[in-house]
Short mmCIF file of N, CA and C in Angstrom, two decimals:
data_model
loop_
_atom_site.label_atom_id
_atom_site.label_comp_id
_atom_site.label_asym_id
_atom_site.label_seq_id
_atom_site.Cartn_x
_atom_site.Cartn_y
_atom_site.Cartn_z
N UNK P 1 6.83 78.64 -50.80
CA UNK P 1 8.15 78.91 -50.29
C UNK P 1 9.12 77.90 -50.90
N UNK P 2 10.25 78.37 -51.34
CA UNK P 2 11.28 77.51 -51.92
C UNK P 2 12.36 77.33 -50.87
N UNK P 3 12.62 76.07 -50.47
CA UNK P 3 13.62 75.82 -49.43
C UNK P 3 14.80 75.03 -49.94
N UNK P 4 14.85 74.79 -51.25
CA UNK P 4 15.99 74.08 -51.81
C UNK P 4 17.04 75.07 -52.27
N UNK P 5 18.25 74.57 -52.55
CA UNK P 5 19.33 75.46 -52.96
C UNK P 5 19.12 76.04 -54.34
N UNK P 6 18.49 75.31 -55.21
CA UNK P 6 18.27 75.79 -56.56
C UNK P 6 16.97 75.26 -57.13
N UNK P 7 16.54 75.88 -58.19
CA UNK P 7 15.31 75.44 -58.85
C UNK P 7 15.64 75.25 -60.32
N UNK P 8 15.24 74.12 -60.86
CA UNK P 8 15.56 73.82 -62.26
C UNK P 8 14.60 74.57 -63.19
N UNK P 9 15.02 74.70 -64.44
CA UNK P 9 14.20 75.37 -65.43
C UNK P 9 12.90 74.60 -65.66
N UNK P 10 12.99 73.28 -65.67
CA UNK P 10 11.78 72.47 -65.85
C UNK P 10 10.77 72.67 -64.73
N UNK P 11 11.25 72.71 -63.49
CA UNK P 11 10.35 72.92 -62.35
C UNK P 11 9.75 74.32 -62.40
N UNK P 12 10.56 75.31 -62.80
CA UNK P 12 10.07 76.68 -62.92
C UNK P 12 8.96 76.75 -63.97
N UNK P 13 9.18 76.12 -65.12
CA UNK P 13 8.17 76.14 -66.18
C UNK P 13 6.93 75.35 -65.78
N UNK P 14 7.10 74.26 -65.05
CA UNK P 14 5.96 73.47 -64.60
C UNK P 14 5.07 74.28 -63.66
N UNK P 15 5.68 75.05 -62.78
CA UNK P 15 4.92 75.81 -61.79
C UNK P 15 4.36 77.10 -62.36
N UNK P 16 5.12 77.77 -63.21
CA UNK P 16 4.68 79.10 -63.63
C UNK P 16 4.65 79.29 -65.13
N UNK P 17 4.84 78.23 -65.91
CA UNK P 17 4.86 78.35 -67.36
C UNK P 17 3.57 78.88 -67.94
N UNK P 18 2.43 78.38 -67.46
CA UNK P 18 1.15 78.85 -68.00
C UNK P 18 0.92 80.32 -67.66
N UNK P 19 1.36 80.76 -66.47
CA UNK P 19 1.23 82.17 -66.12
C UNK P 19 2.12 83.03 -67.02
N UNK P 20 3.33 82.55 -67.27
CA UNK P 20 4.24 83.30 -68.15
C UNK P 20 3.63 83.44 -69.53
N UNK P 21 3.03 82.38 -70.04
CA UNK P 21 2.46 82.43 -71.39
C UNK P 21 1.30 83.42 -71.50
N UNK P 22 0.36 83.37 -70.56
CA UNK P 22 -0.78 84.28 -70.70
C UNK P 22 -0.39 85.71 -70.39
N UNK P 23 0.57 85.92 -69.47
CA UNK P 23 1.05 87.29 -69.23
C UNK P 23 1.81 87.82 -70.44
N UNK P 24 2.60 86.97 -71.09
CA UNK P 24 3.31 87.38 -72.29
C UNK P 24 2.33 87.75 -73.40
N UNK P 25 1.27 86.96 -73.56
CA UNK P 25 0.26 87.27 -74.57
C UNK P 25 -0.46 88.58 -74.25
N UNK P 26 -0.79 88.79 -72.99
CA UNK P 26 -1.46 90.03 -72.58
C UNK P 26 -0.56 91.23 -72.81
N UNK P 27 0.70 91.13 -72.42
CA UNK P 27 1.63 92.25 -72.61
C UNK P 27 1.89 92.53 -74.09
N UNK P 28 1.94 91.47 -74.90
CA UNK P 28 2.11 91.67 -76.35
C UNK P 28 0.90 92.38 -76.94
N UNK P 29 -0.29 92.01 -76.47
CA UNK P 29 -1.50 92.68 -76.94
C UNK P 29 -1.50 94.15 -76.55
N UNK P 30 -1.14 94.45 -75.31
CA UNK P 30 -1.09 95.84 -74.86
C UNK P 30 -0.05 96.63 -75.64
N UNK P 31 1.13 96.04 -75.85
CA UNK P 31 2.18 96.73 -76.62
C UNK P 31 1.72 96.97 -78.06
N UNK P 32 1.04 95.99 -78.65
CA UNK P 32 0.55 96.16 -80.02
C UNK P 32 -0.49 97.27 -80.08
N UNK P 33 -1.44 97.27 -79.14
CA UNK P 33 -2.47 98.31 -79.12
C UNK P 33 -1.86 99.69 -78.88
N UNK P 34 -0.82 99.79 -78.08
CA UNK P 34 -0.14 101.06 -77.87
C UNK P 34 0.60 101.49 -79.14
N UNK P 35 1.21 100.53 -79.82
CA UNK P 35 1.98 100.82 -81.04
C UNK P 35 1.08 101.33 -82.17
N UNK P 36 -0.11 100.75 -82.29
CA UNK P 36 -1.01 101.20 -83.37
C UNK P 36 -1.81 102.43 -82.98
N UNK P 37 -1.66 102.92 -81.75
CA UNK P 37 -2.30 104.16 -81.34
C UNK P 37 -3.66 104.00 -80.71
N UNK P 38 -4.07 102.79 -80.38
CA UNK P 38 -5.37 102.57 -79.77
C UNK P 38 -5.35 102.92 -78.28
N UNK P 39 -4.21 102.74 -77.62
CA UNK P 39 -4.05 103.07 -76.20
C UNK P 39 -3.12 104.27 -76.10
N UNK P 40 -3.52 105.28 -75.31
CA UNK P 40 -2.72 106.50 -75.19
C UNK P 40 -2.26 106.75 -73.76
N UNK P 41 -2.16 105.72 -72.94
CA UNK P 41 -1.76 105.88 -71.54
C UNK P 41 -0.24 105.78 -71.45
N UNK P 42 0.35 106.72 -70.72
CA UNK P 42 1.79 106.67 -70.48
C UNK P 42 2.01 106.61 -68.97
N UNK P 43 2.80 105.64 -68.53
CA UNK P 43 3.10 105.49 -67.11
C UNK P 43 4.52 105.96 -66.84
N UNK P 44 4.72 106.78 -65.81
CA UNK P 44 6.09 107.14 -65.44
C UNK P 44 6.77 105.95 -64.75
N UNK P 45 8.08 105.85 -64.87
CA UNK P 45 8.81 104.70 -64.35
C UNK P 45 8.99 104.75 -62.83
N UNK P 46 9.00 105.92 -62.23
CA UNK P 46 9.27 106.04 -60.80
C UNK P 46 8.25 105.27 -59.94
N UNK P 47 6.93 105.46 -60.11
CA UNK P 47 6.00 104.70 -59.26
C UNK P 47 6.11 103.19 -59.48
N UNK P 48 6.36 102.78 -60.72
CA UNK P 48 6.48 101.36 -61.00
C UNK P 48 7.68 100.77 -60.26
N UNK P 49 8.81 101.48 -60.29
CA UNK P 49 10.00 100.97 -59.60
C UNK P 49 9.83 101.00 -58.09
N UNK P 50 9.17 102.01 -57.55
CA UNK P 50 8.95 102.07 -56.09
C UNK P 50 8.03 100.93 -55.65
N UNK P 51 6.96 100.69 -56.40
CA UNK P 51 6.05 99.59 -56.05
C UNK P 51 6.77 98.25 -56.19
N UNK P 52 7.58 98.10 -57.24
CA UNK P 52 8.34 96.86 -57.41
C UNK P 52 9.30 96.61 -56.27
N UNK P 53 9.97 97.66 -55.81
CA UNK P 53 10.90 97.52 -54.68
C UNK P 53 10.14 97.15 -53.41
N UNK P 54 9.00 97.80 -53.18
CA UNK P 54 8.20 97.49 -51.99
C UNK P 54 7.72 96.04 -52.02
N UNK P 55 7.26 95.58 -53.17
CA UNK P 55 6.80 94.19 -53.29
C UNK P 55 7.96 93.23 -53.06
N UNK P 56 9.14 93.56 -53.58
CA UNK P 56 10.31 92.69 -53.38
C UNK P 56 10.66 92.58 -51.90
N UNK P 57 10.62 93.70 -51.16
CA UNK P 57 10.89 93.65 -49.73
C UNK P 57 9.84 92.81 -49.01
N UNK P 58 8.58 93.00 -49.35
CA UNK P 58 7.49 92.26 -48.71
C UNK P 58 7.64 90.76 -48.94
N UNK P 59 7.86 90.37 -50.19
CA UNK P 59 8.00 88.95 -50.51
C UNK P 59 9.24 88.37 -49.83
N UNK P 60 10.33 89.13 -49.79
CA UNK P 60 11.54 88.66 -49.12
C UNK P 60 11.33 88.41 -47.64
N UNK P 61 10.65 89.34 -46.97
CA UNK P 61 10.38 89.15 -45.54
C UNK P 61 9.43 87.98 -45.30
N UNK P 62 8.41 87.84 -46.14
CA UNK P 62 7.48 86.72 -45.97
C UNK P 62 8.19 85.38 -46.18
N UNK P 63 9.06 85.31 -47.18
CA UNK P 63 9.80 84.07 -47.42
C UNK P 63 10.73 83.76 -46.26
N UNK P 64 11.36 84.79 -45.71
CA UNK P 64 12.26 84.60 -44.57
C UNK P 64 11.48 84.09 -43.35
N UNK P 65 10.32 84.67 -43.10
CA UNK P 65 9.50 84.22 -41.98
C UNK P 65 9.04 82.77 -42.19
N UNK P 66 8.66 82.44 -43.41
CA UNK P 66 8.22 81.07 -43.70
C UNK P 66 9.35 80.09 -43.47
N UNK P 67 10.54 80.45 -43.92
CA UNK P 67 11.69 79.56 -43.74
C UNK P 67 12.00 79.40 -42.25
N UNK P 68 11.94 80.49 -41.49
CA UNK P 68 12.19 80.41 -40.05
C UNK P 68 11.17 79.50 -39.36
N UNK P 69 9.89 79.62 -39.74
CA UNK P 69 8.86 78.76 -39.15
C UNK P 69 9.10 77.30 -39.52
N UNK P 70 9.46 77.06 -40.78
CA UNK P 70 9.73 75.69 -41.21
C UNK P 70 10.92 75.11 -40.45
N UNK P 71 11.97 75.90 -40.28
CA UNK P 71 13.16 75.42 -39.59
C UNK P 71 12.85 75.15 -38.11
N UNK P 72 12.08 76.03 -37.49
CA UNK P 72 11.70 75.83 -36.09
C UNK P 72 10.86 74.56 -35.93
N UNK P 73 9.95 74.33 -36.87
CA UNK P 73 9.12 73.11 -36.82
C UNK P 73 9.98 71.87 -36.99
N UNK P 74 10.97 71.93 -37.87
CA UNK P 74 11.87 70.78 -38.05
C UNK P 74 12.66 70.51 -36.78
N UNK P 75 13.12 71.56 -36.11
CA UNK P 75 13.87 71.38 -34.86
C UNK P 75 12.98 70.76 -33.78
N UNK P 76 11.75 71.24 -33.67
CA UNK P 76 10.84 70.71 -32.66
C UNK P 76 10.50 69.25 -32.95
N UNK P 77 10.19 68.94 -34.22
CA UNK P 77 9.86 67.55 -34.57
C UNK P 77 11.07 66.65 -34.36
N UNK P 78 12.26 67.13 -34.70
CA UNK P 78 13.48 66.35 -34.47
C UNK P 78 13.69 66.08 -32.99
N UNK P 79 13.39 67.08 -32.15
CA UNK P 79 13.48 66.88 -30.70
C UNK P 79 12.50 65.84 -30.20
N UNK P 80 11.28 65.88 -30.74
CA UNK P 80 10.27 64.89 -30.34
C UNK P 80 10.72 63.49 -30.73
N UNK P 81 11.25 63.34 -31.95
CA UNK P 81 11.71 62.02 -32.41
C UNK P 81 12.88 61.54 -31.56
N UNK P 82 13.84 62.42 -31.28
CA UNK P 82 14.99 62.02 -30.46
C UNK P 82 14.57 61.65 -29.04
N UNK P 83 13.66 62.43 -28.46
CA UNK P 83 13.17 62.10 -27.12
C UNK P 83 12.41 60.77 -27.14
N UNK P 84 11.72 60.49 -28.23
CA UNK P 84 11.00 59.21 -28.34
C UNK P 84 11.98 58.04 -28.39
N UNK P 85 13.07 58.21 -29.12
CA UNK P 85 14.09 57.15 -29.14
C UNK P 85 14.66 56.93 -27.75
N UNK P 86 14.95 58.03 -27.06
CA UNK P 86 15.47 57.90 -25.69
C UNK P 86 14.45 57.22 -24.79
N UNK P 87 13.18 57.59 -24.93
CA UNK P 87 12.14 56.98 -24.13
C UNK P 87 12.07 55.48 -24.41
N UNK P 88 12.19 55.09 -25.67
CA UNK P 88 12.18 53.67 -26.02
C UNK P 88 13.33 52.92 -25.39
N UNK P 89 14.52 53.54 -25.36
CA UNK P 89 15.67 52.89 -24.72
C UNK P 89 15.46 52.80 -23.21
N UNK P 90 14.82 53.82 -22.62
CA UNK P 90 14.54 53.77 -21.18
C UNK P 90 13.52 52.68 -20.86
N UNK P 91 12.52 52.54 -21.71
CA UNK P 91 11.55 51.45 -21.50
C UNK P 91 12.27 50.12 -21.54
N UNK P 92 13.16 49.95 -22.49
CA UNK P 92 13.90 48.69 -22.61
C UNK P 92 14.78 48.45 -21.39
N UNK P 93 15.35 49.52 -20.84
CA UNK P 93 16.26 49.36 -19.71
C UNK P 93 15.59 49.32 -18.35
N UNK P 94 14.47 50.04 -18.19
CA UNK P 94 13.87 50.17 -16.87
C UNK P 94 12.71 49.22 -16.60
N UNK P 95 12.08 48.70 -17.63
CA UNK P 95 10.97 47.76 -17.42
C UNK P 95 11.58 46.37 -17.28
N UNK P 96 11.90 46.04 -16.02
CA UNK P 96 12.55 44.76 -15.72
C UNK P 96 11.92 44.15 -14.47
N UNK P 97 12.37 42.98 -14.13
CA UNK P 97 11.94 42.30 -12.90
C UNK P 97 12.84 42.65 -11.73
N UNK P 98 13.78 43.55 -11.91
CA UNK P 98 14.81 43.80 -10.91
C UNK P 98 14.22 44.23 -9.56
N UNK P 99 13.30 45.19 -9.56
CA UNK P 99 12.73 45.68 -8.31
C UNK P 99 11.25 45.33 -8.17
N UNK P 100 10.77 44.40 -8.96
CA UNK P 100 9.35 44.03 -8.93
C UNK P 100 9.07 43.10 -7.76
N UNK P 101 7.93 43.32 -7.12
CA UNK P 101 7.53 42.40 -6.05
C UNK P 101 6.89 41.15 -6.65
N UNK P 102 6.15 41.32 -7.73
CA UNK P 102 5.56 40.18 -8.44
C UNK P 102 6.33 39.99 -9.73
N UNK P 103 7.17 39.00 -9.77
CA UNK P 103 7.99 38.74 -10.95
C UNK P 103 7.11 38.16 -12.07
N UNK P 104 7.41 38.58 -13.30
CA UNK P 104 6.69 38.06 -14.47
C UNK P 104 7.69 37.39 -15.39
N UNK P 105 7.17 36.61 -16.31
CA UNK P 105 8.06 35.89 -17.23
C UNK P 105 8.72 36.88 -18.20
N UNK P 106 9.81 36.43 -18.79
CA UNK P 106 10.54 37.28 -19.75
C UNK P 106 9.67 37.58 -20.97
N UNK P 107 8.87 36.61 -21.37
CA UNK P 107 7.99 36.82 -22.53
C UNK P 107 6.94 37.89 -22.22
N UNK P 108 6.37 37.85 -21.02
CA UNK P 108 5.38 38.85 -20.63
C UNK P 108 6.03 40.23 -20.50
N UNK P 109 7.26 40.26 -20.03
CA UNK P 109 8.01 41.52 -19.93
C UNK P 109 8.25 42.12 -21.32
N UNK P 110 8.62 41.27 -22.27
CA UNK P 110 8.84 41.76 -23.64
C UNK P 110 7.53 42.26 -24.26
N UNK P 111 6.43 41.58 -23.96
CA UNK P 111 5.13 42.02 -24.47
C UNK P 111 4.76 43.40 -23.91
N UNK P 112 5.04 43.62 -22.63
CA UNK P 112 4.76 44.92 -22.01
C UNK P 112 5.60 46.01 -22.65
N UNK P 113 6.89 45.73 -22.84
CA UNK P 113 7.76 46.71 -23.50
C UNK P 113 7.27 47.02 -24.91
N UNK P 114 6.91 45.96 -25.63
CA UNK P 114 6.44 46.13 -27.00
C UNK P 114 5.16 46.96 -27.04
N UNK P 115 4.23 46.67 -26.10
CA UNK P 115 2.97 47.41 -26.05
C UNK P 115 3.21 48.88 -25.74
N UNK P 116 4.11 49.17 -24.79
CA UNK P 116 4.42 50.57 -24.46
C UNK P 116 5.03 51.31 -25.65
N UNK P 117 5.98 50.68 -26.31
CA UNK P 117 6.65 51.33 -27.44
C UNK P 117 5.69 51.50 -28.61
N UNK P 118 4.85 50.49 -28.88
CA UNK P 118 3.88 50.61 -29.97
C UNK P 118 2.85 51.71 -29.68
N UNK P 119 2.45 51.85 -28.44
CA UNK P 119 1.52 52.93 -28.09
C UNK P 119 2.17 54.29 -28.31
N UNK P 120 3.45 54.38 -27.99
CA UNK P 120 4.15 55.65 -28.21
C UNK P 120 4.29 55.94 -29.70
N UNK P 121 4.58 54.91 -30.49
CA UNK P 121 4.66 55.10 -31.94
C UNK P 121 3.30 55.53 -32.48
N UNK P 122 2.23 54.94 -31.95
CA UNK P 122 0.88 55.34 -32.37
C UNK P 122 0.63 56.81 -32.03
N UNK P 123 1.08 57.24 -30.85
CA UNK P 123 0.94 58.65 -30.48
C UNK P 123 1.72 59.53 -31.46
N UNK P 124 2.93 59.11 -31.84
CA UNK P 124 3.71 59.89 -32.80
C UNK P 124 2.98 60.02 -34.13
N UNK P 125 2.42 58.92 -34.61
CA UNK P 125 1.68 58.97 -35.88
C UNK P 125 0.43 59.84 -35.76
N UNK P 126 -0.27 59.74 -34.64
CA UNK P 126 -1.45 60.58 -34.44
C UNK P 126 -1.06 62.05 -34.39
N UNK P 127 0.04 62.34 -33.71
CA UNK P 127 0.53 63.72 -33.62
C UNK P 127 0.93 64.22 -35.01
N UNK P 128 1.64 63.40 -35.76
CA UNK P 128 2.06 63.77 -37.12
C UNK P 128 0.84 64.02 -38.00
N UNK P 129 -0.14 63.13 -37.89
CA UNK P 129 -1.35 63.28 -38.70
C UNK P 129 -2.09 64.57 -38.36
N UNK P 130 -2.14 64.91 -37.08
CA UNK P 130 -2.82 66.14 -36.67
C UNK P 130 -2.07 67.37 -37.16
N UNK P 131 -0.75 67.31 -37.15
CA UNK P 131 0.04 68.46 -37.60
C UNK P 131 -0.05 68.65 -39.11
N UNK P 132 -0.37 67.59 -39.85
CA UNK P 132 -0.42 67.68 -41.31
C UNK P 132 -1.82 67.99 -41.84
N UNK P 133 -2.76 68.30 -40.96
CA UNK P 133 -4.10 68.67 -41.42
C UNK P 133 -4.00 70.00 -42.17
N UNK P 134 -4.53 70.02 -43.38
CA UNK P 134 -4.46 71.23 -44.20
C UNK P 134 -5.38 72.30 -43.64
N UNK P 135 -4.88 73.50 -43.58
CA UNK P 135 -5.67 74.64 -43.14
C UNK P 135 -6.29 75.32 -44.36
N UNK P 136 -7.32 76.14 -44.17
CA UNK P 136 -8.01 76.73 -45.33
C UNK P 136 -7.12 77.59 -46.23
N UNK P 137 -6.08 78.18 -45.68
CA UNK P 137 -5.25 79.07 -46.50
C UNK P 137 -4.14 78.33 -47.26
N UNK P 138 -4.03 77.02 -47.06
CA UNK P 138 -2.98 76.28 -47.75
C UNK P 138 -3.44 75.90 -49.16
N UNK P 139 -2.50 75.42 -49.96
CA UNK P 139 -2.76 75.15 -51.36
C UNK P 139 -3.75 74.03 -51.60
N UNK P 140 -3.92 73.13 -50.65
CA UNK P 140 -4.81 71.99 -50.87
C UNK P 140 -6.26 72.45 -51.01
N UNK P 141 -6.61 73.60 -50.43
CA UNK P 141 -7.99 74.09 -50.53
C UNK P 141 -8.22 74.83 -51.84
N UNK P 142 -7.19 75.00 -52.65
CA UNK P 142 -7.36 75.67 -53.93
C UNK P 142 -7.80 74.66 -54.98
N UNK P 143 -8.04 75.16 -56.17
CA UNK P 143 -8.47 74.30 -57.27
C UNK P 143 -7.43 74.36 -58.38
N UNK P 144 -7.57 73.46 -59.33
CA UNK P 144 -6.71 73.51 -60.50
C UNK P 144 -5.32 72.97 -60.25
N UNK P 145 -4.35 73.64 -60.86
CA UNK P 145 -2.95 73.19 -60.84
C UNK P 145 -2.40 73.10 -59.42
N UNK P 146 -2.66 74.11 -58.59
CA UNK P 146 -2.12 74.12 -57.23
C UNK P 146 -2.69 72.97 -56.41
N UNK P 147 -3.96 72.68 -56.57
CA UNK P 147 -4.57 71.57 -55.82
C UNK P 147 -3.98 70.23 -56.27
N UNK P 148 -3.76 70.07 -57.58
CA UNK P 148 -3.18 68.82 -58.07
C UNK P 148 -1.76 68.64 -57.53
N UNK P 149 -0.96 69.71 -57.52
CA UNK P 149 0.40 69.62 -57.01
C UNK P 149 0.38 69.33 -55.51
N UNK P 150 -0.51 69.97 -54.77
CA UNK P 150 -0.61 69.72 -53.33
C UNK P 150 -1.03 68.28 -53.06
N UNK P 151 -1.96 67.76 -53.85
CA UNK P 151 -2.38 66.37 -53.68
C UNK P 151 -1.24 65.41 -54.00
N UNK P 152 -0.45 65.74 -55.02
CA UNK P 152 0.71 64.91 -55.38
C UNK P 152 1.69 64.85 -54.21
N UNK P 153 1.98 66.00 -53.59
CA UNK P 153 2.92 66.01 -52.48
C UNK P 153 2.34 65.30 -51.26
N UNK P 154 1.03 65.40 -51.06
CA UNK P 154 0.43 64.66 -49.96
C UNK P 154 0.60 63.16 -50.15
N UNK P 155 0.37 62.68 -51.36
CA UNK P 155 0.54 61.26 -51.63
C UNK P 155 2.01 60.86 -51.52
N UNK P 156 2.92 61.73 -51.98
CA UNK P 156 4.35 61.41 -51.95
C UNK P 156 4.86 61.27 -50.52
N UNK P 157 4.36 62.11 -49.61
CA UNK P 157 4.84 62.08 -48.24
C UNK P 157 3.93 61.28 -47.31
N UNK P 158 2.93 60.59 -47.86
CA UNK P 158 2.12 59.68 -47.07
C UNK P 158 1.02 60.33 -46.27
N UNK P 159 0.64 61.53 -46.62
CA UNK P 159 -0.42 62.21 -45.89
C UNK P 159 -1.76 61.71 -46.42
N UNK P 160 -2.64 61.32 -45.54
CA UNK P 160 -3.97 60.91 -45.94
C UNK P 160 -4.07 59.48 -46.45
N UNK P 161 -3.04 58.69 -46.29
CA UNK P 161 -3.11 57.31 -46.76
C UNK P 161 -3.82 56.41 -45.77
N UNK P 162 -3.95 56.84 -44.52
CA UNK P 162 -4.63 56.07 -43.49
C UNK P 162 -5.87 56.86 -43.08
N UNK P 163 -7.01 56.18 -43.03
CA UNK P 163 -8.23 56.85 -42.61
C UNK P 163 -8.11 57.27 -41.15
N UNK P 164 -8.79 58.36 -40.80
CA UNK P 164 -8.76 58.83 -39.42
C UNK P 164 -9.53 57.90 -38.50
N UNK P 165 -10.58 57.30 -39.00
CA UNK P 165 -11.41 56.43 -38.19
C UNK P 165 -10.93 54.99 -38.32
N UNK P 166 -10.07 54.57 -37.44
CA UNK P 166 -9.55 53.21 -37.45
C UNK P 166 -10.07 52.53 -36.19
N UNK P 167 -10.68 51.37 -36.37
CA UNK P 167 -11.26 50.68 -35.22
C UNK P 167 -10.21 49.84 -34.51
N UNK P 168 -10.56 49.41 -33.31
CA UNK P 168 -9.65 48.59 -32.50
C UNK P 168 -9.34 47.27 -33.20
N UNK P 169 -10.33 46.67 -33.88
CA UNK P 169 -10.08 45.40 -34.56
C UNK P 169 -9.13 45.59 -35.74
N UNK P 170 -9.21 46.73 -36.43
CA UNK P 170 -8.29 46.99 -37.53
C UNK P 170 -6.87 47.18 -37.01
N UNK P 171 -6.75 47.75 -35.82
CA UNK P 171 -5.42 47.95 -35.24
C UNK P 171 -4.79 46.63 -34.83
N UNK P 172 -5.61 45.67 -34.39
CA UNK P 172 -5.07 44.38 -33.95
C UNK P 172 -4.61 43.52 -35.12
N UNK P 173 -5.20 43.71 -36.28
CA UNK P 173 -4.83 42.86 -37.43
C UNK P 173 -3.57 43.33 -38.12
#
């Protein structure tokens, strides 16, 4: 799915240049074989245009659905991040000695606030990591060019840079 306003010629050639080349070679071979009389098949234009129109509608609807899902996910994640900021401000404002029966030192109060906020940040990272797990139908499970591009984007956006199995001692350091 393309979600940017435009796509450059270089990016287009990087993604589909090899497909264009082998399809061009195949079509040139078929045209040559037809020209020399080796192939005698004639296709009417009507079925080709009807199938092309149907495929265009299908791809358009799929792209629209993908964009809607991506936009909805961005809104939900943005809401989670904004609510987390609000929660952090509430922790800072409400975790005080004001109504406490057992008063604690200011340093201990700051440590409690810090621990609560860090735990929430850890939950956010765990949630983000779980949401970024690749499913079997995504490009990361493919091989070749698509897998390399998917791996590049994973590294660019920080997916998979932290092992899932992190021990308590590693978290303390």
